[in-house]
PDB file of C-alpha atoms in Angstrom:
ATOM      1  CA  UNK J 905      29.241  23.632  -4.946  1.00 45.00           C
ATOM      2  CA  UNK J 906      27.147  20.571  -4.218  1.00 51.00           C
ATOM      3  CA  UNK J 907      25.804  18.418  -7.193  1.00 52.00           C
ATOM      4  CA  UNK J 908      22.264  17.968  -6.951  1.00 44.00           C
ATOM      5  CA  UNK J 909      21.929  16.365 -10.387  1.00 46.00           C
ATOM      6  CA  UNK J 910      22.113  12.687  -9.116  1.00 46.00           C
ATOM      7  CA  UNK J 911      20.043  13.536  -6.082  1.00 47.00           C
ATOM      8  CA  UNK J 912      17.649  14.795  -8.093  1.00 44.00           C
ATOM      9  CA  UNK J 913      17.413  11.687 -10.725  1.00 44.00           C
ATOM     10  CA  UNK J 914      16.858   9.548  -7.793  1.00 51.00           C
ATOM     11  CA  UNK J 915      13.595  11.427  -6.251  1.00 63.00           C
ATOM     12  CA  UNK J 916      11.831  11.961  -9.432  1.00 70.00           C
ATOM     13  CA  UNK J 917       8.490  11.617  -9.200  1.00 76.00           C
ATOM     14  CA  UNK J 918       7.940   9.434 -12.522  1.00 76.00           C
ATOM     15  CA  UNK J 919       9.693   6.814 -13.835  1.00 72.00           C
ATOM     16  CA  UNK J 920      12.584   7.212 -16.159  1.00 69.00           C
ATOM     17  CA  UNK J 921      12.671  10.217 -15.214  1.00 74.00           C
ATOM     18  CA  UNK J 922       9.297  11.151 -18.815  1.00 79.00           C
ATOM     19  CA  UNK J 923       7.784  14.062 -18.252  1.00 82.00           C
ATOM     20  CA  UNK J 924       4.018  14.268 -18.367  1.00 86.00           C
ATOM     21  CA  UNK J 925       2.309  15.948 -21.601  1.00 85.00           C
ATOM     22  CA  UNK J 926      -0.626  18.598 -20.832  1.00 89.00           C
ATOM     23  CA  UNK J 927      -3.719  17.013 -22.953  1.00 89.00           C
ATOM     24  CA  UNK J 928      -5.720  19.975 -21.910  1.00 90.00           C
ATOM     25  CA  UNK J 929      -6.191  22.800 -18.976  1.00 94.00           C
ATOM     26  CA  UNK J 930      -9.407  24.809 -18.545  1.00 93.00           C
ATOM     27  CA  UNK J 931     -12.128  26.133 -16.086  1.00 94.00           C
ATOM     28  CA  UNK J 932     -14.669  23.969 -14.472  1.00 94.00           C
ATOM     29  CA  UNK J 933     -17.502  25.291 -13.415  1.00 94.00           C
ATOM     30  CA  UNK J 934     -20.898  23.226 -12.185  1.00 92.00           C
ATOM     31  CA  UNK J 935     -24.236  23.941 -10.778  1.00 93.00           C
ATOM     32  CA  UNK J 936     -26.404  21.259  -9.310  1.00 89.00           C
ATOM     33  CA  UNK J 937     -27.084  19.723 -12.749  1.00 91.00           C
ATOM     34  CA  UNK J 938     -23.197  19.102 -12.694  1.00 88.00           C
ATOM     35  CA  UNK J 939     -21.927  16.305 -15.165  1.00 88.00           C
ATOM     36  CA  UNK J 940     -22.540  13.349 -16.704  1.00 90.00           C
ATOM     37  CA  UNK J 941     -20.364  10.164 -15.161  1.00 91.00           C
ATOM     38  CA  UNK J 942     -17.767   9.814 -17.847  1.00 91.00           C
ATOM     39  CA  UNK J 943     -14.372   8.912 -18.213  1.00 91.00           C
ATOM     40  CA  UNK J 944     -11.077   9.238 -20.118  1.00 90.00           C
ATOM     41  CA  UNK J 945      -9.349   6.217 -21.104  1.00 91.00           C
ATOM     42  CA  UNK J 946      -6.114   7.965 -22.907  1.00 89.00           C
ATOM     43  CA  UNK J 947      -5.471  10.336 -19.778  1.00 89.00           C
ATOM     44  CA  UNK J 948      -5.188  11.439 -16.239  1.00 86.00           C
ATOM     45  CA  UNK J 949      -7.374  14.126 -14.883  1.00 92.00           C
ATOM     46  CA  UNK J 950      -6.534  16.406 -11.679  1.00 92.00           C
ATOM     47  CA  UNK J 951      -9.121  18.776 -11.125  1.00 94.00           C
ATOM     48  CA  UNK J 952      -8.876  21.755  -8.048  1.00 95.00           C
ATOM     49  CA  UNK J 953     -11.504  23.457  -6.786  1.00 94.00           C
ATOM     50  CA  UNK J 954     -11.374  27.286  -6.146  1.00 94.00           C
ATOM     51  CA  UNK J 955     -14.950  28.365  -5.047  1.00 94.00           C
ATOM     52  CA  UNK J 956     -18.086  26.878  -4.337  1.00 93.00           C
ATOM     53  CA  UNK J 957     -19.032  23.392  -2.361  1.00 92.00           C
ATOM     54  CA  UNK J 958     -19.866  20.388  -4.393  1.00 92.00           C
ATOM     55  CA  UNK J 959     -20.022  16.505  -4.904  1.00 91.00           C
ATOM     56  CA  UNK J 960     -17.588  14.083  -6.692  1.00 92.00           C
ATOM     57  CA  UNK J 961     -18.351  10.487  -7.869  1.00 91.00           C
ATOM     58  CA  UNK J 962     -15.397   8.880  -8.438  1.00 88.00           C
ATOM     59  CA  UNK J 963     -15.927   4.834  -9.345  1.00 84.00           C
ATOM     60  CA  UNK J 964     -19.412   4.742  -7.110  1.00 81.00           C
ATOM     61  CA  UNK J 965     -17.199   6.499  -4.041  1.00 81.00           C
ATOM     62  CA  UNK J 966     -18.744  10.206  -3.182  1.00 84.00           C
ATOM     63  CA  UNK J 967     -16.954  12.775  -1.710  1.00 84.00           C
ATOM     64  CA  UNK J 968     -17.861  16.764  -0.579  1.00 87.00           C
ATOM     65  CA  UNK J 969     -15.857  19.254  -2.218  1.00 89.00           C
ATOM     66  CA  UNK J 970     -14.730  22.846  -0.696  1.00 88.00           C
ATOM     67  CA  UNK J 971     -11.951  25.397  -1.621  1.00 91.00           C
ATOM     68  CA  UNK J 972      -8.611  24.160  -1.676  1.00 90.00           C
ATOM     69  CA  UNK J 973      -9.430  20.331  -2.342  1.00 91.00           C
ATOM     70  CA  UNK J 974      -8.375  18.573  -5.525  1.00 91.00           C
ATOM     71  CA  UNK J 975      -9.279  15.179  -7.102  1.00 91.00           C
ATOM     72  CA  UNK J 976      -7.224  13.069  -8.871  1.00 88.00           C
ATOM     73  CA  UNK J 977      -8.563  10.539 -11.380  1.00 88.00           C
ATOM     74  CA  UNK J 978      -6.361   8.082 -13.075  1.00 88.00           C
ATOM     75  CA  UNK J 979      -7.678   7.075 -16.979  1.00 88.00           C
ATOM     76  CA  UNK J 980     -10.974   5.062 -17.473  1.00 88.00           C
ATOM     77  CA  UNK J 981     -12.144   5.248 -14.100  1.00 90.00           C
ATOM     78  CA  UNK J 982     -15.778   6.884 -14.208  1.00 92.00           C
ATOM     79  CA  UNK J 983     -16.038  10.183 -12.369  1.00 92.00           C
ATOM     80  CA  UNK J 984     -18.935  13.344 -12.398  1.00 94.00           C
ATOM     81  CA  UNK J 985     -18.877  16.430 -10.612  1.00 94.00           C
ATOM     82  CA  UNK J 986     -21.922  19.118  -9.292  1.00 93.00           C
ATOM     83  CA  UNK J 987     -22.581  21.793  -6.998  1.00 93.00           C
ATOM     84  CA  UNK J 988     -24.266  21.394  -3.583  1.00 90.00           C
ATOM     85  CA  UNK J 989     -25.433  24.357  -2.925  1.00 84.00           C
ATOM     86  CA  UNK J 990     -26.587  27.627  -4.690  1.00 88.00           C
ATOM     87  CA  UNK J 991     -23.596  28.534  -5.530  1.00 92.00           C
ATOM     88  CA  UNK J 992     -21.846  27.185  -8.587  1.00 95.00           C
ATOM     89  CA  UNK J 993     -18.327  24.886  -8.391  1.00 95.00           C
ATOM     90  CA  UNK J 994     -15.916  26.468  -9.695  1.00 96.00           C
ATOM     91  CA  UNK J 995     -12.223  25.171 -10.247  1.00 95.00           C
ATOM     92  CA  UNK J 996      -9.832  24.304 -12.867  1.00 95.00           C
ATOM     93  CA  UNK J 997      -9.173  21.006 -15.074  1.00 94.00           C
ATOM     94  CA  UNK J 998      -6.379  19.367 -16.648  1.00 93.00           C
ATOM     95  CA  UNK J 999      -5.424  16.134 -18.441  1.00 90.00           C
ATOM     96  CA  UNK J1000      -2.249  14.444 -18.474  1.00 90.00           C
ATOM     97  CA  UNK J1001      -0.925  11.735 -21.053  1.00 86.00           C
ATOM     98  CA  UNK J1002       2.396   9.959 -20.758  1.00 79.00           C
ATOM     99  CA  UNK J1003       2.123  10.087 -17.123  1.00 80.00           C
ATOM    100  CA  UNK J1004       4.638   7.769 -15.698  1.00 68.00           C
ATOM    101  CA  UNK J1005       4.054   8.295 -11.964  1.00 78.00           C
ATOM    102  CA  UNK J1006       6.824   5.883 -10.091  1.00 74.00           C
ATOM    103  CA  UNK J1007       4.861   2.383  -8.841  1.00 73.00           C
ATOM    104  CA  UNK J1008       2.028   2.887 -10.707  1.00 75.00           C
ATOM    105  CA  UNK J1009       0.483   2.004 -14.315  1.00 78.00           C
ATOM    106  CA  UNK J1010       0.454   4.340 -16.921  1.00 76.00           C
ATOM    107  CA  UNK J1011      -1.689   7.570 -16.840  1.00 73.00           C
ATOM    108  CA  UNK J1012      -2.549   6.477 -12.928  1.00 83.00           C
ATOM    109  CA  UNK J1013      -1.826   8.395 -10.116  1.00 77.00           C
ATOM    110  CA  UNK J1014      -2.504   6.455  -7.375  1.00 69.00           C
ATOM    111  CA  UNK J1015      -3.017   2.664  -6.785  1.00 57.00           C
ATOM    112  CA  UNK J1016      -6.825   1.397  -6.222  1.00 53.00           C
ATOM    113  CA  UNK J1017      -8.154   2.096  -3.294  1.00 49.00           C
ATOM    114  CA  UNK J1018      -6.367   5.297  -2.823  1.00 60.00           C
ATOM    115  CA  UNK J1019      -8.224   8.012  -1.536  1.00 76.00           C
ATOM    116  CA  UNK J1020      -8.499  10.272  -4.407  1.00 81.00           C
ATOM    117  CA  UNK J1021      -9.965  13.301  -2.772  1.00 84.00           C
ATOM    118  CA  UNK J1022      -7.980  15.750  -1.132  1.00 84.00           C
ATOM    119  CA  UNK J1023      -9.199  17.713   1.393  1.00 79.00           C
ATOM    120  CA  UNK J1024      -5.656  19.959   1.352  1.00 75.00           C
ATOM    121  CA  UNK J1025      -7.431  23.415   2.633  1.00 64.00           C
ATOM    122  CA  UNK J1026      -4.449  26.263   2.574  1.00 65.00           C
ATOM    123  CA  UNK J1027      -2.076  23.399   1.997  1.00 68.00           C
ATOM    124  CA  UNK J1028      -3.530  23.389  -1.646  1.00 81.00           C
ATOM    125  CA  UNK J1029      -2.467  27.207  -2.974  1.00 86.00           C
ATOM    126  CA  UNK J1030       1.198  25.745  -3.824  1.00 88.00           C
ATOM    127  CA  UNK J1031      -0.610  23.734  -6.308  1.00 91.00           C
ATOM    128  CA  UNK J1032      -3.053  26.906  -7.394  1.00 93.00           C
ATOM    129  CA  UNK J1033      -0.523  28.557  -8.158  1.00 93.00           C
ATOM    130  CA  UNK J1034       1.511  25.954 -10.365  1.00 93.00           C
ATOM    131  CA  UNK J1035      -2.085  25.487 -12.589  1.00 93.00           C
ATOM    132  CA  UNK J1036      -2.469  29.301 -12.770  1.00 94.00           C
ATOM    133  CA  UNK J1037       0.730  29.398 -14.628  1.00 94.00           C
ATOM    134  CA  UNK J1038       0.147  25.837 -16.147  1.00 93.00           C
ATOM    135  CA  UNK J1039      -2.618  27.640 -17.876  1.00 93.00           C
ATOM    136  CA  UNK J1040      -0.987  31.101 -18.719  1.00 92.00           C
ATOM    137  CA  UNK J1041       1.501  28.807 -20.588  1.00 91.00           C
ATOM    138  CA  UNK J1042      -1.140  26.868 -22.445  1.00 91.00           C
ATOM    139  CA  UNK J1043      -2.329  29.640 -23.817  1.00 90.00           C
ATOM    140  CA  UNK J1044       1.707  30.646 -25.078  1.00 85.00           C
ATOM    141  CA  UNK J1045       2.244  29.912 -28.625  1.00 78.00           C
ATOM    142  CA  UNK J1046       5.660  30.949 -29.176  1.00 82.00           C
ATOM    143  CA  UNK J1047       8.365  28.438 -29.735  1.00 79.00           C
ATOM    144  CA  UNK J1048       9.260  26.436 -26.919  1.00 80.00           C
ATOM    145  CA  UNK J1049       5.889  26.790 -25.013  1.00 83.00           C
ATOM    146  CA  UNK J1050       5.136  23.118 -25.050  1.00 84.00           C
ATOM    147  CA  UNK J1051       8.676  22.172 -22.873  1.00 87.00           C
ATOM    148  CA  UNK J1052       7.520  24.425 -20.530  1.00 90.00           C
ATOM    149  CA  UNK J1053       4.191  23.307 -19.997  1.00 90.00           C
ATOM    150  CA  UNK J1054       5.507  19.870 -19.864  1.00 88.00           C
ATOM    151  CA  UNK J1055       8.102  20.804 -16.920  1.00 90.00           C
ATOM    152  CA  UNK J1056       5.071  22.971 -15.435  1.00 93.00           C
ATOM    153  CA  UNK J1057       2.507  20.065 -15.863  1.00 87.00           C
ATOM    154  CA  UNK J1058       5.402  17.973 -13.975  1.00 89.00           C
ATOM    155  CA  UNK J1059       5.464  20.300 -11.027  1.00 91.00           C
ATOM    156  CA  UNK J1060       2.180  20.504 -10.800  1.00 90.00           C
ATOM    157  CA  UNK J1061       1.500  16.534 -10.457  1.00 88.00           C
ATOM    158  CA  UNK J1062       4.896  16.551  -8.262  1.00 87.00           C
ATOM    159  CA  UNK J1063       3.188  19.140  -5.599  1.00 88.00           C
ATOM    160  CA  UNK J1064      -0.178  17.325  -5.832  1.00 88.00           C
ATOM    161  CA  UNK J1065       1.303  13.622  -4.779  1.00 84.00           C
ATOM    162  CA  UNK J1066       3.151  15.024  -2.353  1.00 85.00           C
ATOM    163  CA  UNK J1067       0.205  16.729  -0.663  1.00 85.00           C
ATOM    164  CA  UNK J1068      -1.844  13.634  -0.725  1.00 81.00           C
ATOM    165  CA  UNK J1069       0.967  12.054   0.972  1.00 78.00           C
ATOM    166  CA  UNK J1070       0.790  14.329   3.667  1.00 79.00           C
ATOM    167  CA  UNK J1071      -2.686  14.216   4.071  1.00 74.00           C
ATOM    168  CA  UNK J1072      -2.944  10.579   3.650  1.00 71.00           C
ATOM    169  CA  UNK J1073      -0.352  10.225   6.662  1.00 71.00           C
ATOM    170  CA  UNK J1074      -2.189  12.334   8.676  1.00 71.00           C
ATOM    171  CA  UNK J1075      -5.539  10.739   7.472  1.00 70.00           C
ATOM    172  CA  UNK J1076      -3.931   7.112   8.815  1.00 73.00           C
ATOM    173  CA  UNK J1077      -2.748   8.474  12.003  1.00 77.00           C
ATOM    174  CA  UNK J1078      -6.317  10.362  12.690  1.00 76.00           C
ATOM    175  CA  UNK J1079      -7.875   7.410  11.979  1.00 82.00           C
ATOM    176  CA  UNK J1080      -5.520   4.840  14.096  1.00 86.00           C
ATOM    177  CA  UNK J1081      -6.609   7.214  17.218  1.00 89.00           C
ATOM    178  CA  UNK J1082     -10.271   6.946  16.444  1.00 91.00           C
ATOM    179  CA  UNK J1083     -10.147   3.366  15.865  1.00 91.00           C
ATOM    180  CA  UNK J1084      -7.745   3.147  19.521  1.00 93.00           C
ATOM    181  CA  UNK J1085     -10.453   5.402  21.444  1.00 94.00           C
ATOM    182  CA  UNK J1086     -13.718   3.628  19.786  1.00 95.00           C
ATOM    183  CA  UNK J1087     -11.739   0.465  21.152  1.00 95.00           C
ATOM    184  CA  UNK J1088     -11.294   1.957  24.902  1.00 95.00           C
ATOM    185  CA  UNK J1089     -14.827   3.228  25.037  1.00 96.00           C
ATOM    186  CA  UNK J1090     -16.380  -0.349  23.981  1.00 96.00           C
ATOM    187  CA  UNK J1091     -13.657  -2.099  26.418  1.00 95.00           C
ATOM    188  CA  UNK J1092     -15.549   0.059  29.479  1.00 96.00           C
ATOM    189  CA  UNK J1093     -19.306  -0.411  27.984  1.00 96.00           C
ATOM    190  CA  UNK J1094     -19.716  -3.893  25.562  1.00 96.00           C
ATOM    191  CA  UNK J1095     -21.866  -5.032  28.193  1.00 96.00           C
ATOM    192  CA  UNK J1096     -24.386  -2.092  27.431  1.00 95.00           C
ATOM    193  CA  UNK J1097     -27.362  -2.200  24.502  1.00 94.00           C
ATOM    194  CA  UNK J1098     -25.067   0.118  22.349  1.00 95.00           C
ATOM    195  CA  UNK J1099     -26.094   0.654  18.548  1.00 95.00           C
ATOM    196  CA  UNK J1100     -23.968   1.833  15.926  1.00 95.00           C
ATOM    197  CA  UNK J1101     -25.363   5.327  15.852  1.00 94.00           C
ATOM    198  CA  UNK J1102     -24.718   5.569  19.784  1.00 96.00           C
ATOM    199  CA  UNK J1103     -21.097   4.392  19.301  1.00 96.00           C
ATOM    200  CA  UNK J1104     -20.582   7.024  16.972  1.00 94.00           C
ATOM    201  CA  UNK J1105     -22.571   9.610  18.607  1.00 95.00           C
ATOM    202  CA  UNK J1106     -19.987   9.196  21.680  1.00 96.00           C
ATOM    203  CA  UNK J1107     -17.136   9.034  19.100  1.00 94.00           C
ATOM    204  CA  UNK J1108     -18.567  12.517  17.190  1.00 92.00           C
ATOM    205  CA  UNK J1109     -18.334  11.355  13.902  1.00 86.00           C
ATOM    206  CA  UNK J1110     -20.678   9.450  11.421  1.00 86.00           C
ATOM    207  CA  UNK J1111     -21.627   5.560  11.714  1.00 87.00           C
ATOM    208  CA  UNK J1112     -20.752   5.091   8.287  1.00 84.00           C
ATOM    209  CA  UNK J1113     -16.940   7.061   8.770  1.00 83.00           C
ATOM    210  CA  UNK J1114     -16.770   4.821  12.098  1.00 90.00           C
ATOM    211  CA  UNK J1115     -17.701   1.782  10.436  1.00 90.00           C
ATOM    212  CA  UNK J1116     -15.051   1.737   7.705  1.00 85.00           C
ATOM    213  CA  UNK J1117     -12.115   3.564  10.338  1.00 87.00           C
ATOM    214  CA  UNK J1118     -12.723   0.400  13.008  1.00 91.00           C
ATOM    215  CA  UNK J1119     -12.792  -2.011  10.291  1.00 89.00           C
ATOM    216  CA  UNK J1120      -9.169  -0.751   9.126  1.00 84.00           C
ATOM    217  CA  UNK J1121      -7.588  -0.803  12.695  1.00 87.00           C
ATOM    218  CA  UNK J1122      -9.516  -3.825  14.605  1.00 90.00           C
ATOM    219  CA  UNK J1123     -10.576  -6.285  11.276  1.00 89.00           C
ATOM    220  CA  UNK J1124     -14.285  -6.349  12.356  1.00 92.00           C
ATOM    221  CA  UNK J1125     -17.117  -3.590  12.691  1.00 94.00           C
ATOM    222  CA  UNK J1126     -17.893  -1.610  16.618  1.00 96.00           C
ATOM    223  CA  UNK J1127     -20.408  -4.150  16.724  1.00 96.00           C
ATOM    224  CA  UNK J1128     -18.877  -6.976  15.692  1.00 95.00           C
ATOM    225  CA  UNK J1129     -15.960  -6.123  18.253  1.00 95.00           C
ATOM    226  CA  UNK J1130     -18.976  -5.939  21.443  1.00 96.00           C
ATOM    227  CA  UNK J1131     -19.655  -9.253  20.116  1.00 96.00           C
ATOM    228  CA  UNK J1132     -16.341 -10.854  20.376  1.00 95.00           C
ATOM    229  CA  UNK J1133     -15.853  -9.166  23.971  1.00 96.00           C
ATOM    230  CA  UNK J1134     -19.343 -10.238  25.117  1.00 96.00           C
ATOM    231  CA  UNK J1135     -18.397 -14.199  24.149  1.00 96.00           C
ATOM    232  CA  UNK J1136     -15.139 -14.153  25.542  1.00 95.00           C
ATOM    233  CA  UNK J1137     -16.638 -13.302  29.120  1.00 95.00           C
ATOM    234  CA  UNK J1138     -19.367 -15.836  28.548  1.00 96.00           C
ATOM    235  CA  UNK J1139     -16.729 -18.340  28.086  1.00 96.00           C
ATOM    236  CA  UNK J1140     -14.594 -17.299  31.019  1.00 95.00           C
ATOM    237  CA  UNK J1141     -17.847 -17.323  33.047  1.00 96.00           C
ATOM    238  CA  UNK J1142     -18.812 -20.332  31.680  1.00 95.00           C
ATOM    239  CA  UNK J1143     -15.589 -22.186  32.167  1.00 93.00           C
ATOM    240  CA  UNK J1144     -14.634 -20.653  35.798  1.00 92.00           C
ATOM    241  CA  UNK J1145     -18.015 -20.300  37.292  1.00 93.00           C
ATOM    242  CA  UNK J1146     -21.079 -22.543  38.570  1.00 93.00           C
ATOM    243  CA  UNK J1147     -23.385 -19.626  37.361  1.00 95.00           C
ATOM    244  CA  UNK J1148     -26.456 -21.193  35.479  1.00 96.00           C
ATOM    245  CA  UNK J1149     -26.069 -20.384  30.793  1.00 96.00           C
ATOM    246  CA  UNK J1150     -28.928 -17.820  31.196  1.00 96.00           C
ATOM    247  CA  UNK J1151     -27.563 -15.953  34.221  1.00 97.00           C
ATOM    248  CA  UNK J1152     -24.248 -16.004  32.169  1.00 97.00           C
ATOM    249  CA  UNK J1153     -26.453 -14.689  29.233  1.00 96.00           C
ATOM    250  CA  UNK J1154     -27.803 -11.560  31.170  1.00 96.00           C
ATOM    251  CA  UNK J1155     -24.508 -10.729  32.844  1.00 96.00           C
ATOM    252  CA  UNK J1156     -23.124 -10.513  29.429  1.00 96.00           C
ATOM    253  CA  UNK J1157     -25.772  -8.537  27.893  1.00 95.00           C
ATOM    254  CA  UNK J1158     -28.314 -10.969  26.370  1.00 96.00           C
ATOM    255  CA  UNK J1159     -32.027 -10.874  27.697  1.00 94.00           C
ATOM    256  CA  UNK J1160     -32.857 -13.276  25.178  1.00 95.00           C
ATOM    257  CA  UNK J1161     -31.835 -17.087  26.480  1.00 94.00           C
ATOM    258  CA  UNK J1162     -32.092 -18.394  23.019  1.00 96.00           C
ATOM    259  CA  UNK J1163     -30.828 -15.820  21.168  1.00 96.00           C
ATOM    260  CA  UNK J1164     -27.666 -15.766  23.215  1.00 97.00           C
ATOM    261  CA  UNK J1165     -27.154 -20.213  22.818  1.00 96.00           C
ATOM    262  CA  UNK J1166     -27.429 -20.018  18.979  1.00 96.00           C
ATOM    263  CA  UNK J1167     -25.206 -16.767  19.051  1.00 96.00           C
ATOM    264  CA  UNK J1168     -22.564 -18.555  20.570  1.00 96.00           C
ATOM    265  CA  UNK J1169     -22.684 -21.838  18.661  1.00 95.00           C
ATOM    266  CA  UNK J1170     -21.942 -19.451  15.608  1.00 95.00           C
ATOM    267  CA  UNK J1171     -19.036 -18.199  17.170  1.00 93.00           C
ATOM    268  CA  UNK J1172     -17.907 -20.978  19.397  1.00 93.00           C
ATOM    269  CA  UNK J1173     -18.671 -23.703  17.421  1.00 94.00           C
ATOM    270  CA  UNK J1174     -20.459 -25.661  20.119  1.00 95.00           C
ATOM    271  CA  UNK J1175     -23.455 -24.339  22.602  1.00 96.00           C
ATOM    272  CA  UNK J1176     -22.498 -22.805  25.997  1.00 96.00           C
ATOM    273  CA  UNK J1177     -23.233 -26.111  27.552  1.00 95.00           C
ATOM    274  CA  UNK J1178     -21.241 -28.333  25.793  1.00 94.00           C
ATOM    275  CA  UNK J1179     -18.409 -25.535  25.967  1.00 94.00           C
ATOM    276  CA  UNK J1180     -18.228 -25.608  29.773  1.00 93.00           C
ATOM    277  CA  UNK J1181     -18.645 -29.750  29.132  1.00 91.00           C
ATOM    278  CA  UNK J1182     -15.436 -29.491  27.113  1.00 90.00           C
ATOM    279  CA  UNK J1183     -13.643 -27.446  29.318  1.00 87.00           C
ATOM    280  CA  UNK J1184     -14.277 -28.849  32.939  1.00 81.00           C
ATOM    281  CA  UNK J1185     -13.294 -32.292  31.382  1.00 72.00           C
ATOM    282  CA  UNK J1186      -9.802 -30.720  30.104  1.00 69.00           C
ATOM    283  CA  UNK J1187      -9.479 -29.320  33.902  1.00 59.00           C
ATOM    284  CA  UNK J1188     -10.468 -32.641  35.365  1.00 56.00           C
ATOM    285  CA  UNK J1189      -8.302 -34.925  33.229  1.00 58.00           C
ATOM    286  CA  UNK J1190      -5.121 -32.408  34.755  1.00 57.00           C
ATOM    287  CA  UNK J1191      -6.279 -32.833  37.748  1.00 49.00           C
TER     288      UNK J1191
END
């Protein structure tokens, strides 16, 4: 018979192996009123939501809610929930104290800036079903009920972490292949009059989404990225061709003469003319 005891020790979710302590477990339920922002500085809150579409603050950052998504909010940070629609948001609560979660600071389940929204869909009813009986044991008065809400309560925070692993993986590799195809598409049209709102448009998702995906995979914004391309022809142009700054200009997008000469100071450091200056002297003095 293989010992799983050791094995076991080793890939506990919380450190020392402490079990979490339920605080409290009850049903939410919101209309468009919804909450207050408050928060809970002597526990950690998970919250799932069984029916109904709605909207969570947590710390300033808003997120939709549907079926099947859960929200985990570590102590003290500020949080409010409320329906979007007619019909009210209805899910379960809970609190955790003594929460020990490996890597992480006490009665925290993630590390800032974790997303803390969950958009788990069917992957969610392990978890359901953990809280359903997480609250039939609550309610258990007889001796011994609070060990077993403690090793249900652990379960429960076990099965949640590990489905916002998944979907966290899957997040980062859905958003490394919309930050490689935004790339590809402004590699084939930089030179074009493209706004935010069109790049995202021909990406099929928001500006704002785009905005913060590109950022993550390229270190600047869509636009910011044209920008870069748009000086590095000018400077190739400028530094292998006779063509006159403003033809370089137009061929690289700018219609505006001036605009484009104190654009590329900024970036350069040094106007286009003094750039192709620079650089035929380097050639000349090899030569």
């Amino acid at each position: 018979m293989q010992d799983f005891t050791a094995q076991m020790y080793e890939r506990s979710s919380f450190e020392g192996n402490q079990l979490p302590t339920l605080v409290y477990i009850g049903p939410l339920q919101l209309g468009r009123e919804g909450q207050e922002l408050h928060s809970h500085p002597g526990y950690a809150e998970l919250t799932y939501v069984r029916a109904g579409e709605g909207i969570v603050d947590v710390d300033g950052q808003r997120e939709p809610l549907a079926p099947g998504d859960f929200v985990l909010c570590g102590a003290g940070e500020p949080h409010s929930y409320h329906a979007s629609g007619e019909q009210p948001l209805v899910g379960i609560s809970c609190g955790f104290a003594q929460l020990l979660c490996r890597g992480m600071e006490e009665n925290q389940f993630l590390t800032h800036p974790d997303q803390p929204v969950v958009h788990a869909g069917t992957g969610g009813r392990t978890l359901d079903a953990l809280l359903t009986v997480l609250e039939q044991a609550a309610m258990d008065q007889s001796a011994g009920s609070a060990e077993v809400c403690s090793y249900l309560a652990a379960a429960a925070v076990t099965a949640a972490l590990r489905i916002h692993r998944s979907a966290a993986e899957r997040s980062e590799q859905v958003h490394y292949e919309l930050g490689a195809r935004t790339r590809m598409y402004l590699d084939r049209h930089y030179l074009e009059p493209l706004r935010l709102d069109q790049i995202a448009q021909a990406m099929g998702v928001s500006k704002f989404h785009l905005d913060r995906v590109f950022r993550e995979y390229a270190d600047c914004s869509p636009v910011q990225y044209m920008i870069r391309r748009r000086m590095a022809r000018a400077q190739m142009l400028l530094a292998s061709t006779d063509l006159t700054v403003r033809r370089i200009a137009e061929q690289c997008g700018y219609d505006n003469y001036n605009y484009f000469t104190s654009l590329f100071r900024k970036i350069i450091g040094m106007t286009p003319r003094e750039y192709r200056k620079t650089v035929q002297g380097r050639a000349g003095r090899r030569g």
